[in-house]
mmCIF file of C-alpha atoms in Angstrom:
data_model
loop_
_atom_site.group_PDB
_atom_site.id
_atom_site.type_symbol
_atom_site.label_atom_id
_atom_site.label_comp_id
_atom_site.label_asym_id
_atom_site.label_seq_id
_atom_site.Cartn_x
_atom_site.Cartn_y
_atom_site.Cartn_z
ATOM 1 C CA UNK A 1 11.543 -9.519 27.180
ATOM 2 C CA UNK A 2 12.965 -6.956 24.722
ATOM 3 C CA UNK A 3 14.562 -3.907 24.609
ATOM 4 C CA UNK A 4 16.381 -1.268 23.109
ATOM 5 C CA UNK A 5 19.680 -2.584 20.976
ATOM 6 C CA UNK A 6 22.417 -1.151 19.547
ATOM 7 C CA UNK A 7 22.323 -0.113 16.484
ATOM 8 C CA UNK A 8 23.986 -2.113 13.033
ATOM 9 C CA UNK A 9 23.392 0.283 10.330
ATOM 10 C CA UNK A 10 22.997 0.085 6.819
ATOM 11 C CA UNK A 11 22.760 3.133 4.998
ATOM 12 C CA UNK A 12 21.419 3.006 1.459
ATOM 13 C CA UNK A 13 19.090 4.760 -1.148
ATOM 14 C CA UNK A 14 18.829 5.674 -4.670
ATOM 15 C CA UNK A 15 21.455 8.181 -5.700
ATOM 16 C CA UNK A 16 20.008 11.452 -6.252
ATOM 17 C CA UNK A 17 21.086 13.106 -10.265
ATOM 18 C CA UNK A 18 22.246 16.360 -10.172
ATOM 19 C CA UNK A 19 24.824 18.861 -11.696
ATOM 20 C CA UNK A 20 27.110 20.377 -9.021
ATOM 21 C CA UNK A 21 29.878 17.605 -8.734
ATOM 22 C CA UNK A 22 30.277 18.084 -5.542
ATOM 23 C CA UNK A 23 27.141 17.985 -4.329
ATOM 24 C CA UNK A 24 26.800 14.332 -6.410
ATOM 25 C CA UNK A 25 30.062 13.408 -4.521
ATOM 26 C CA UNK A 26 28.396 14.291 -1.312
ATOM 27 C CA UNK A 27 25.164 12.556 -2.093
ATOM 28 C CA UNK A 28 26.742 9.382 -2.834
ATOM 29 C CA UNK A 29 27.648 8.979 0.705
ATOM 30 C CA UNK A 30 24.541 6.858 0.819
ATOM 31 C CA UNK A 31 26.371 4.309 -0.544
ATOM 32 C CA UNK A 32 28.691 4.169 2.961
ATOM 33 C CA UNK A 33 28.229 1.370 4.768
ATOM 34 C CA UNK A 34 28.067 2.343 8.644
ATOM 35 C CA UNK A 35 29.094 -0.935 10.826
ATOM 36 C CA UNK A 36 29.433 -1.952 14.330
ATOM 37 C CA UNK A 37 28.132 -1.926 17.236
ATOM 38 C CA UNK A 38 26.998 1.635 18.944
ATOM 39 C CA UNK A 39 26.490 2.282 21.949
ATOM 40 C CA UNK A 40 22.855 2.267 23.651
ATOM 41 C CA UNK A 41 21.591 5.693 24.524
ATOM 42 C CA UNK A 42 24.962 7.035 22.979
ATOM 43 C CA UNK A 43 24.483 10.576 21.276
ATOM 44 C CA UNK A 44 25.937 7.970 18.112
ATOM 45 C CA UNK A 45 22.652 5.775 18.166
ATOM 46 C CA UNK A 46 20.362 8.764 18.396
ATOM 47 C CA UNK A 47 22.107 10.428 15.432
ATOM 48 C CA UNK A 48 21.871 7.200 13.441
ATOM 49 C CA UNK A 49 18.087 6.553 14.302
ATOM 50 C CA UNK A 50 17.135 9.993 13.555
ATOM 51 C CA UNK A 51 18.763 9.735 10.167
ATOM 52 C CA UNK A 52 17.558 6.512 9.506
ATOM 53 C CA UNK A 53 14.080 7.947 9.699
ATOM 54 C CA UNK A 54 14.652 10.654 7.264
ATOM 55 C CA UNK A 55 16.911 9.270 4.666
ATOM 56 C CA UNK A 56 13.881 8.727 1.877
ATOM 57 C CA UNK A 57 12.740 11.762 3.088
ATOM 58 C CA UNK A 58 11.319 14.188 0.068
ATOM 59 C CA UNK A 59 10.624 16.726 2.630
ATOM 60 C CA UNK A 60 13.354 19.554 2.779
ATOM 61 C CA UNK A 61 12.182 20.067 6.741
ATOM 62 C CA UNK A 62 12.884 16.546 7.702
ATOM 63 C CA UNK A 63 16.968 17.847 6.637
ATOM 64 C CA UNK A 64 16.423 21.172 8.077
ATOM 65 C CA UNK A 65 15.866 19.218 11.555
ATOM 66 C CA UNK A 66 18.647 17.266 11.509
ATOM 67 C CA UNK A 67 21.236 19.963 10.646
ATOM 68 C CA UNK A 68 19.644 21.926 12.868
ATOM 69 C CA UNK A 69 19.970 18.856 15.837
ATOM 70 C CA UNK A 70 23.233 18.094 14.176
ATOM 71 C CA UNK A 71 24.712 20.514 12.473
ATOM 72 C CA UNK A 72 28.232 18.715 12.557
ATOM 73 C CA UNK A 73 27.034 15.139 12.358
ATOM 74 C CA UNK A 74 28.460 12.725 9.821
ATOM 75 C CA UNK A 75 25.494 13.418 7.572
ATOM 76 C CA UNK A 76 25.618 16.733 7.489
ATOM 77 C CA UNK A 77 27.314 17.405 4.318
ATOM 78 C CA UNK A 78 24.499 14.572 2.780
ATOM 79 C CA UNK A 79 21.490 16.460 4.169
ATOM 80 C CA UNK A 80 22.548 20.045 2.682
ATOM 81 C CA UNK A 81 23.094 18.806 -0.483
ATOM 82 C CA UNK A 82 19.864 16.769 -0.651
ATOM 83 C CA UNK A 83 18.380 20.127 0.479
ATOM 84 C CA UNK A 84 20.167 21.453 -2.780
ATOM 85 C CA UNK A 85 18.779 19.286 -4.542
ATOM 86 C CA UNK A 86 14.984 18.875 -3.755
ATOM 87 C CA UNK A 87 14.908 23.196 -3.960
ATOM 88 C CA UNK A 88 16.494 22.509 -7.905
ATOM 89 C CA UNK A 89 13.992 19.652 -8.352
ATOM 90 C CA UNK A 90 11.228 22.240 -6.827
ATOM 91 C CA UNK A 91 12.434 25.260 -8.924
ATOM 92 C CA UNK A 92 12.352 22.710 -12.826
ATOM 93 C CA UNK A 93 8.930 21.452 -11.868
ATOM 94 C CA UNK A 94 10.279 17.784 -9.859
ATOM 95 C CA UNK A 95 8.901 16.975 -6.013
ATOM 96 C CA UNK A 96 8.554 19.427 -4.554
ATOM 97 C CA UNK A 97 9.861 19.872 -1.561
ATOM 98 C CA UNK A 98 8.099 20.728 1.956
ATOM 99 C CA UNK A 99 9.305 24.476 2.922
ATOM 100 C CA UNK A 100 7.933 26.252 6.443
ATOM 101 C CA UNK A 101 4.503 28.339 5.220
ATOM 102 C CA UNK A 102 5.081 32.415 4.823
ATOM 103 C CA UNK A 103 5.498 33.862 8.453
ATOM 104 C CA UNK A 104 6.248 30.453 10.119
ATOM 105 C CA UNK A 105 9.465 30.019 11.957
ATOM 106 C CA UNK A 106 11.371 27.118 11.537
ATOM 107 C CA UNK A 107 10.822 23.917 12.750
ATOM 108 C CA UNK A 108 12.827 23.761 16.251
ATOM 109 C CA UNK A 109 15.333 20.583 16.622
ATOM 110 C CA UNK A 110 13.630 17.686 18.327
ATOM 111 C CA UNK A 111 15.080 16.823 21.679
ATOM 112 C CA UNK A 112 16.387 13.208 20.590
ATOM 113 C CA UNK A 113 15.399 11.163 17.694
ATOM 114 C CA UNK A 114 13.421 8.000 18.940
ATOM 115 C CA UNK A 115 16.202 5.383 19.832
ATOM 116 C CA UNK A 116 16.299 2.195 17.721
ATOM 117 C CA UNK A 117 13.849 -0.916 19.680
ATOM 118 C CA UNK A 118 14.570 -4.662 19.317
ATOM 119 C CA UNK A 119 11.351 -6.402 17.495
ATOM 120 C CA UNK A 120 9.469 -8.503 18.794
ATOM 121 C CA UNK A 121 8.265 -11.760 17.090
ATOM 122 C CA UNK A 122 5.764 -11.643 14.208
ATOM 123 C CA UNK A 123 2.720 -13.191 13.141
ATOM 124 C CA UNK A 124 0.892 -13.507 10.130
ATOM 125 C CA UNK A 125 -2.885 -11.758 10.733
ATOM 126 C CA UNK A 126 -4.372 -14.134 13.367
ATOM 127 C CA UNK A 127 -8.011 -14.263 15.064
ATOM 128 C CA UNK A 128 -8.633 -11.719 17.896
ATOM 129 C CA UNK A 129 -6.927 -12.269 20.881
ATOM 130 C CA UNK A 130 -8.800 -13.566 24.188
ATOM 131 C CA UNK A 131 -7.798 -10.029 25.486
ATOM 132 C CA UNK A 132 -8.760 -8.465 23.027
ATOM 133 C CA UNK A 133 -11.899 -9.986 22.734
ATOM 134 C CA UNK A 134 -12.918 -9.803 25.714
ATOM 135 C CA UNK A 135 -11.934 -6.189 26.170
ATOM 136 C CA UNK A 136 -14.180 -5.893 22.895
ATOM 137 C CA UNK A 137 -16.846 -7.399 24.904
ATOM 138 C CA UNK A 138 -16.693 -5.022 27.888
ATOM 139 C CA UNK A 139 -16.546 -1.673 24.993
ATOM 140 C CA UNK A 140 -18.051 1.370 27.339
ATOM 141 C CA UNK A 141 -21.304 1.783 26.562
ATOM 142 C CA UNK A 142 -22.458 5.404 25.043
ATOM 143 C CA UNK A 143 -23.206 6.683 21.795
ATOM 144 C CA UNK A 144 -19.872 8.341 19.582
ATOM 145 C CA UNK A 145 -20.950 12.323 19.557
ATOM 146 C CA UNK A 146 -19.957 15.118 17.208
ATOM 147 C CA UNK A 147 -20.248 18.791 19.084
ATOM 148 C CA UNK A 148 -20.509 20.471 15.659
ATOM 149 C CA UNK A 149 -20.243 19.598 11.826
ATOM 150 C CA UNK A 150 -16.745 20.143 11.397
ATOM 151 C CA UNK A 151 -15.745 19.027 14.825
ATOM 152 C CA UNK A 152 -13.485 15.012 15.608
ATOM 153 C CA UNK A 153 -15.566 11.831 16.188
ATOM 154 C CA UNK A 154 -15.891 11.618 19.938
ATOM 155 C CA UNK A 155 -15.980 8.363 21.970
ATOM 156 C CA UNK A 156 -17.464 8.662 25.333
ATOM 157 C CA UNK A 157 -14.568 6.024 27.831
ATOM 158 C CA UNK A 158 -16.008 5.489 31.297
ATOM 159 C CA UNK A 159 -13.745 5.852 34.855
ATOM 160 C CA UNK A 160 -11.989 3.150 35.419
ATOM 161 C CA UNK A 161 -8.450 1.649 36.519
ATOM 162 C CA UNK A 162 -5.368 0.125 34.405
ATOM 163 C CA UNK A 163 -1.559 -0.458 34.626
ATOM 164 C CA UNK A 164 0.003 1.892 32.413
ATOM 165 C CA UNK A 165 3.807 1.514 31.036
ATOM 166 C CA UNK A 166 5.503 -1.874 30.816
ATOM 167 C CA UNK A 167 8.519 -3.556 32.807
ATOM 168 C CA UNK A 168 9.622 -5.671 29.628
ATOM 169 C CA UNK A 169 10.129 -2.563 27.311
ATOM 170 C CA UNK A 170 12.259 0.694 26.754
ATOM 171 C CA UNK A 171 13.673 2.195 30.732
ATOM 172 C CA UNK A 172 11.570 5.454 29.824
ATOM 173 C CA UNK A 173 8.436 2.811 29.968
ATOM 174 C CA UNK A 174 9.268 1.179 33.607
ATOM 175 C CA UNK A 175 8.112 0.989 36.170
ATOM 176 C CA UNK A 176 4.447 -0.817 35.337
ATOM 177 C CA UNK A 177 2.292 0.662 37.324
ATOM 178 C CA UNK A 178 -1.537 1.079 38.351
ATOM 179 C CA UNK A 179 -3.223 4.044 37.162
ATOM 180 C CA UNK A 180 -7.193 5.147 38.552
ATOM 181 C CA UNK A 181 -9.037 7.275 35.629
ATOM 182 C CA UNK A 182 -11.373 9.052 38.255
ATOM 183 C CA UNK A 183 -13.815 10.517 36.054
ATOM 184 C CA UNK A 184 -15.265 9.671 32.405
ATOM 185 C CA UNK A 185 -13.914 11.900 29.291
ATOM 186 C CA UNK A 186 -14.218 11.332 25.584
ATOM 187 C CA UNK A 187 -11.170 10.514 23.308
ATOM 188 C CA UNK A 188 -11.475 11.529 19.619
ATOM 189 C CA UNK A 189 -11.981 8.288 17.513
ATOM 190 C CA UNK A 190 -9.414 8.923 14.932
ATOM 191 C CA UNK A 191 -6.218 11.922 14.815
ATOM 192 C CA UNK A 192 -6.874 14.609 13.730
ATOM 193 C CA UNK A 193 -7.373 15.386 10.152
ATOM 194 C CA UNK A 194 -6.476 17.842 7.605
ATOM 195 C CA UNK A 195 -9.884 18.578 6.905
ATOM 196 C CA UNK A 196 -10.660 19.261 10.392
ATOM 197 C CA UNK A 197 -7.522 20.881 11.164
ATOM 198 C CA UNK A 198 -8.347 23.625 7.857
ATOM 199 C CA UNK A 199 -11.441 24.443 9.653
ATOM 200 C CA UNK A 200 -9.199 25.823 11.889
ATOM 201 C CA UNK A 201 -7.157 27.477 9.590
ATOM 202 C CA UNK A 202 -10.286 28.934 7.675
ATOM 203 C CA UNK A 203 -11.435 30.449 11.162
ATOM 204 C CA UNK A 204 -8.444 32.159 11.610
ATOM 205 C CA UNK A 205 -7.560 30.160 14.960
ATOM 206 C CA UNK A 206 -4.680 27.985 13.428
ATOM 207 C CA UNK A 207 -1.519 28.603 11.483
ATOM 208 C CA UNK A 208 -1.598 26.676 7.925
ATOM 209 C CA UNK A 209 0.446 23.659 7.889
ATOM 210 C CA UNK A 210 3.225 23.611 5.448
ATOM 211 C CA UNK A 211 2.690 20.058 4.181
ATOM 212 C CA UNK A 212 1.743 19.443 0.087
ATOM 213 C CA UNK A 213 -1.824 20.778 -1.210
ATOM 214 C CA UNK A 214 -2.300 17.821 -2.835
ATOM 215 C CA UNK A 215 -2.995 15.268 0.329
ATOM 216 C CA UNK A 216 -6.327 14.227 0.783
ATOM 217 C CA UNK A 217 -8.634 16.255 3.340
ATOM 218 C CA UNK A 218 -8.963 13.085 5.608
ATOM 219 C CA UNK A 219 -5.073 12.470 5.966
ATOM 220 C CA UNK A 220 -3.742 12.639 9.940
ATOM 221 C CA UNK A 221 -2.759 16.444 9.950
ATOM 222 C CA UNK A 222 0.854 16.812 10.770
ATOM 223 C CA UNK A 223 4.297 19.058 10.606
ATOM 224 C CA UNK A 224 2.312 20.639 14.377
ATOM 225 C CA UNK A 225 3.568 21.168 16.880
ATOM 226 C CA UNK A 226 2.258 20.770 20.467
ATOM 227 C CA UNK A 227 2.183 24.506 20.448
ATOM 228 C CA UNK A 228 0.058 24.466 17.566
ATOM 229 C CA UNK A 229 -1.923 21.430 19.188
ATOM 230 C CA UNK A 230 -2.696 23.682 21.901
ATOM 231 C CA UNK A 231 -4.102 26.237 19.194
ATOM 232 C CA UNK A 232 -6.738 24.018 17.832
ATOM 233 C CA UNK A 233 -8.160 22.914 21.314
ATOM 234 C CA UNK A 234 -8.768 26.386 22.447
ATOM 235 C CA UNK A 235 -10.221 27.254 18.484
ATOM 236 C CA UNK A 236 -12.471 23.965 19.216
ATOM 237 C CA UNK A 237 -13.385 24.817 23.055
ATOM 238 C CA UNK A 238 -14.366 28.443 21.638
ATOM 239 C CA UNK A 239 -16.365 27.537 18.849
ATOM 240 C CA UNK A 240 -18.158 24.543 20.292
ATOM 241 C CA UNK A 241 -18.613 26.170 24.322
ATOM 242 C CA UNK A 242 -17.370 22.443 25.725
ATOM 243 C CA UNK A 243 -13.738 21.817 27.411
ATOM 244 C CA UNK A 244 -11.602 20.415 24.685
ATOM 245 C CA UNK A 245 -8.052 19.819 25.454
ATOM 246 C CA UNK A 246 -4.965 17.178 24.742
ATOM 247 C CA UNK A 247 -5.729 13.866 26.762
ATOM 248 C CA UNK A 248 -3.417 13.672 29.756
ATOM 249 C CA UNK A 249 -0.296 10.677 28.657
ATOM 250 C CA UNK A 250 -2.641 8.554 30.880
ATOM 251 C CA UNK A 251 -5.890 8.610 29.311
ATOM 252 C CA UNK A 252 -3.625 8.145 25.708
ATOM 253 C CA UNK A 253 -2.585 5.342 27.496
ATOM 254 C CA UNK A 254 -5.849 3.773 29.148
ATOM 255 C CA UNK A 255 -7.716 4.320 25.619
ATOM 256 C CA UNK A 256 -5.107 3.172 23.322
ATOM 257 C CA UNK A 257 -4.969 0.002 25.389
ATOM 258 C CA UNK A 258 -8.472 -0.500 24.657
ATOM 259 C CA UNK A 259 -9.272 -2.558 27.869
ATOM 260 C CA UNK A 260 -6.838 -5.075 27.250
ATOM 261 C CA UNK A 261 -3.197 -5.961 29.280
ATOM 262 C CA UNK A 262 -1.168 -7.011 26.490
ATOM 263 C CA UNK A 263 1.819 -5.637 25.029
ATOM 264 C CA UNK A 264 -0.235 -4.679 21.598
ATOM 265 C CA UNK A 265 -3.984 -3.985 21.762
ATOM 266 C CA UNK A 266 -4.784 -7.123 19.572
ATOM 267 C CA UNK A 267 -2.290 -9.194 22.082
ATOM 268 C CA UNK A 268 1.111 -10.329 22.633
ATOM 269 C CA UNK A 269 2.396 -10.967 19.316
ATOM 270 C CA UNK A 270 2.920 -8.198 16.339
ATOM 271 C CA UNK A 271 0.676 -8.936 13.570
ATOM 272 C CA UNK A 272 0.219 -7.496 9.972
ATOM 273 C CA UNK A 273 -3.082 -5.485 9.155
ATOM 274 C CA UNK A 274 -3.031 -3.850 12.425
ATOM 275 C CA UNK A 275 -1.616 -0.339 12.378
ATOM 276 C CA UNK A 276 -0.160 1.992 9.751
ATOM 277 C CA UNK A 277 4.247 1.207 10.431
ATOM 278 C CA UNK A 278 6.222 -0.005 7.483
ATOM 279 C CA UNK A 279 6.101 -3.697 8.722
ATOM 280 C CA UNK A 280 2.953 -3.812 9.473
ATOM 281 C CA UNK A 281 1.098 -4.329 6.295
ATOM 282 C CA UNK A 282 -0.568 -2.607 3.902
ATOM 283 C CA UNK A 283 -2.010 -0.094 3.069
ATOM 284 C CA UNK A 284 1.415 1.635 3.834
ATOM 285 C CA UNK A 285 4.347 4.533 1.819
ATOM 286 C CA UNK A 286 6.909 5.523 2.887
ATOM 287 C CA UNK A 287 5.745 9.234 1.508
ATOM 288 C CA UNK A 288 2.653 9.694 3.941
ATOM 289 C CA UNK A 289 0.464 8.080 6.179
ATOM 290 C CA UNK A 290 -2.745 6.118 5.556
ATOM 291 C CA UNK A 291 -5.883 7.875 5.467
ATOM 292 C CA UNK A 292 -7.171 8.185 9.041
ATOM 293 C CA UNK A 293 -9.441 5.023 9.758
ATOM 294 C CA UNK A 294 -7.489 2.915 7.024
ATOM 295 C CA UNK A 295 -7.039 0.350 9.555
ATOM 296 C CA UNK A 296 -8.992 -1.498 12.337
ATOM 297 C CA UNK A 297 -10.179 0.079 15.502
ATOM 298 C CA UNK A 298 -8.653 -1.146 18.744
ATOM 299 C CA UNK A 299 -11.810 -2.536 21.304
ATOM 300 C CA UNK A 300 -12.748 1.140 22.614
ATOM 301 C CA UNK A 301 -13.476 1.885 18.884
ATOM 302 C CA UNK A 302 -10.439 4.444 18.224
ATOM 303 C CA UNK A 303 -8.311 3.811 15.002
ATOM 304 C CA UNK A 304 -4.673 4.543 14.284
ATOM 305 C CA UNK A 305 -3.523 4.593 18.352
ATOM 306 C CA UNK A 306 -0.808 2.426 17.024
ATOM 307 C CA UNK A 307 1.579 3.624 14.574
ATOM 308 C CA UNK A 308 0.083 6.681 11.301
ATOM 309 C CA UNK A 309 1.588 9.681 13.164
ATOM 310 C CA UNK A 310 3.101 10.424 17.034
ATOM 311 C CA UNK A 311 0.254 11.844 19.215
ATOM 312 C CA UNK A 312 1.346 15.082 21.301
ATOM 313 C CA UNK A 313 -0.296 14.495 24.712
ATOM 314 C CA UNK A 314 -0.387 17.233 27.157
ATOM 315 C CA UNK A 315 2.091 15.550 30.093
ATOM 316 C CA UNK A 316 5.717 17.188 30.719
ATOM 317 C CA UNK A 317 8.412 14.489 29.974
ATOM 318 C CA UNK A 318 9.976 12.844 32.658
ATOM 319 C CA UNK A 319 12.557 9.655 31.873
ATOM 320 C CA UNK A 320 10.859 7.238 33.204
ATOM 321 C CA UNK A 321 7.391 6.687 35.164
ATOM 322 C CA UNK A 322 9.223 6.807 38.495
ATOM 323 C CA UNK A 323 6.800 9.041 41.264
ATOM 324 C CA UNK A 324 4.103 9.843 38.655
ATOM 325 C CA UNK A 325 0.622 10.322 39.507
ATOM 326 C CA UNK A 326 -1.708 7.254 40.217
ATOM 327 C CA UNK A 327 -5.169 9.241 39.886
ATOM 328 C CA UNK A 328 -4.526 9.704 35.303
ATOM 329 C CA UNK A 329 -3.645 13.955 36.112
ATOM 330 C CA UNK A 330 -1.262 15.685 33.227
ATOM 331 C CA UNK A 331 2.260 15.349 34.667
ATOM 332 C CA UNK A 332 3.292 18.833 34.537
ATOM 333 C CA UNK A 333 6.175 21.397 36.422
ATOM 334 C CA UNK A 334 6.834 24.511 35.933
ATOM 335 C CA UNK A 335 8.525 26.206 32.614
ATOM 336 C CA UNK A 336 8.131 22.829 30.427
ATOM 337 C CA UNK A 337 9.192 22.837 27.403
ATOM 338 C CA UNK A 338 9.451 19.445 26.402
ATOM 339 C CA UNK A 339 6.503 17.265 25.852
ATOM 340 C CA UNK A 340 5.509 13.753 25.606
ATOM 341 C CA UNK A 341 4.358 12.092 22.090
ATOM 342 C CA UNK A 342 2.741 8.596 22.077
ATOM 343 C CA UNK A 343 1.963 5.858 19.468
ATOM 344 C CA UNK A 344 4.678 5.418 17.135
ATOM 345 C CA UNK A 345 4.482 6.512 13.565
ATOM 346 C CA UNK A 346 4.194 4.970 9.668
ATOM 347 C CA UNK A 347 7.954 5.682 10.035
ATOM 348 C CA UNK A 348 8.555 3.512 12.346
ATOM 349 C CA UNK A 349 8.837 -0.525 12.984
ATOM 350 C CA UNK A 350 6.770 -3.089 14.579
ATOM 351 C CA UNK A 351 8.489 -2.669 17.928
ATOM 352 C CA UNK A 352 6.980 1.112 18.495
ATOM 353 C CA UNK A 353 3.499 -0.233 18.036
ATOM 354 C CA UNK A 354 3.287 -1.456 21.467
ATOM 355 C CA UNK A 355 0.667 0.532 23.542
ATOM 356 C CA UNK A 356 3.068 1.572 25.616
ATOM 357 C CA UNK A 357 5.625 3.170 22.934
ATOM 358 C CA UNK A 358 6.683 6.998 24.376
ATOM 359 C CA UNK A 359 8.727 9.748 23.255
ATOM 360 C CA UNK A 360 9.501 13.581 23.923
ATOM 361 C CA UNK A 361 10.084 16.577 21.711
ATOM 362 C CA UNK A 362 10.309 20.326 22.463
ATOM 363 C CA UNK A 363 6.797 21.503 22.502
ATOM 364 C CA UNK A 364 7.386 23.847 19.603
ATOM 365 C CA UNK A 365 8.853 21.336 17.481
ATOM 366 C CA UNK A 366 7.247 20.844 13.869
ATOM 367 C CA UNK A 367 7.849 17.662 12.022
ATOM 368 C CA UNK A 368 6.271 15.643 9.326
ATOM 369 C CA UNK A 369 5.710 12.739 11.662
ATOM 370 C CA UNK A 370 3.856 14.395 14.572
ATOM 371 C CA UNK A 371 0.025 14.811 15.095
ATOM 372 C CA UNK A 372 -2.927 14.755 17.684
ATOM 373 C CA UNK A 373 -6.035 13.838 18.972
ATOM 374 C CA UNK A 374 -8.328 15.662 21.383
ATOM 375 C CA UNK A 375 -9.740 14.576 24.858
ATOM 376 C CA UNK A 376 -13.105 16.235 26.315
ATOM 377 C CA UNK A 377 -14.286 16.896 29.272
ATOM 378 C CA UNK A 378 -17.701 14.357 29.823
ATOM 379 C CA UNK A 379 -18.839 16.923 32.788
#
């Protein structure tokens, strides 16, 4: 069993040159070592996880959010001046840095930054699992469909029951319990991509995303929002005449699981080669994601359900899985506002590849780590 610790926290980077002195006084503050123990669930542990996952960052946004979740934390003074300074590096030519696209607002503050997880043991890249084999074995049968040229992979999933969440993981996770898929939809096969998202853009039904022009066309799209999710769906309903939407967090859940009951789709134990997380093997950066499809698909035949970017889903966040429906419905109530993301990221660790990893962020929320893929309607 494992679970979410408190946090030890060590702090360090390359020091970034510049010419104000006190900006370089500032920015050497990643040379603080931050020690002891912290709270779990404190408003201490979320601050530190959130700017653990940003502190590389070359993306002014990624600073923007936390000032703008923390605008007195103890990095503050850090974050503005490595804003300073990737705007100079920008203006002379250097990275440049990731700035919201003309008539955007900003990005909103994410609820809470994902809280630290323990992690689990690891393997070295071992033969399939017997779950995962057999689950492999029982793959739904029907043919992977595209509804128009420009339009996601599409894998047909049948009806069919599971236990969704996980009593030996994070509280938000608990309790385990059995979920009834009652009719047959199709999942797309891989996120969505930046190619596929442009179409969008092209067509007028999508704002442009403000990450860099250079990124290759079949790179997760990200820096959207589940707002902006919610924008492509109804472009790709429209243009195609079938029911596209975001999968409900149950069918995430019942096709990221891939047939199998184990804590990872490939089985109990984390092992390299598996999903796109910085301890999970390569290809992996620290910059981007992998391409999508860079690693192998799970036994329904979708890739990157574990780890590349978080997956907006269309359920309302509740804490925990306490009273939620049994029959695989969207979750919703009335005037939500924050949503529920699912998979992990290349951000993260091996402990958020598990396929029952959750997390919540205002549904207008844009950051560099968030993404999608689409559910349809088989009827």
């Amino acid at each position: 069993m494992w679970h979410k610790l408190s946090m030890v926290c060590v702090l360090a980077g390359p020091a970034l040159a510049g010419t104000a002195g006190a900006a370089s006084a500032q920015d050497r503050g990643h040379d603080l070592q931050l020690a002891g123990v912290v709270p779990k669930n404190s408003a201490e542990q979320f601050e530190l996880a959130f700017w653990e996952s940003i502190k590389d960052s070359p993306h002014v946004s990624d600073y923007e959010a936390y000032l703008k979740a923390y605008p007195k934390g103890r990095f503050a003074a850090l974050a503005q001046a490595r804003i300073a300074r990737l705007r100079a590096a920008q203006g002379t030519g250097g990275a440049a840095a990731t700035a919201p696209a003309p008539g955007r607002p900003p990005a909103a503050a994410p609820a809470k930054p994902p809280p630290a997880r323990a992690a689990p043991p690891t393997a070295p890249s071992p033969a399939p699992a017997p779950a995962a084999a057999a689950a492999a074995a029982r793959r739904p049968a029907g043919a992977e469909f595209k509804d128009c040229p420009a339009c996601p992979i599409m894998v047909p999933l049948p009806a069919g029951a599971f236990t969704m969440g996980s009593n030996n993981s994070d509280p938000s996770e608990k309790p385990a319990h059995q979920v009834a898929i009652g009719a047959p939809f199709a999942i797309g096969k891989h996120e969505i991509s930046l190619q596929q998202w442009n179409a969008c853009v092209n067509a007028g039904g999508c704002q442009k995303t403000s990450l860099p022009a250079n990124l290759p066309p079949d790179a997760p799209v990200r820096d959207v929002s589940w707002d902006d999710a919610q924008q492509y769906v109804k472009w790709l309903s429209t243009s195609t005449g079938k029911a596209y939407r975001l999968p409900t967090e149950a069918e995430w859940e019942y096709a990221a699981r891939g047939g199998t009951a184990t804590r990872y789709w490939w089985g109990e134990q984390m092992a390299t080669g598996k999903a796109n997380c910085k301890e999970c093997g390569q290809p992996w950066s620290n910059d981007a994601p992998a391409k999508t499809g860079s690693f192998a698909a799970n036994p329904y035949g979708l890739h990157d359900t574990s780890g590349s970017v978080w997956e907006w889903v269309s359920d309302c966040w509740h804490n925990n899985f306490k009273d939620a429906p049994a029959d695989g419905r969207s979750w919703d109530q009335a005037n939500c506002r924050v949503r529920v993301i699912r998979g992990g990221s290349w951000r993260e660790g091996a402990p958020y590849m598990v396929s029952s990893t959750r997390f919540r962020y205002d549904a207008s929320v844009r950051h560099t780590q968030n993404g999608f893929r689409v559910a349809r309607n088989m009827k």
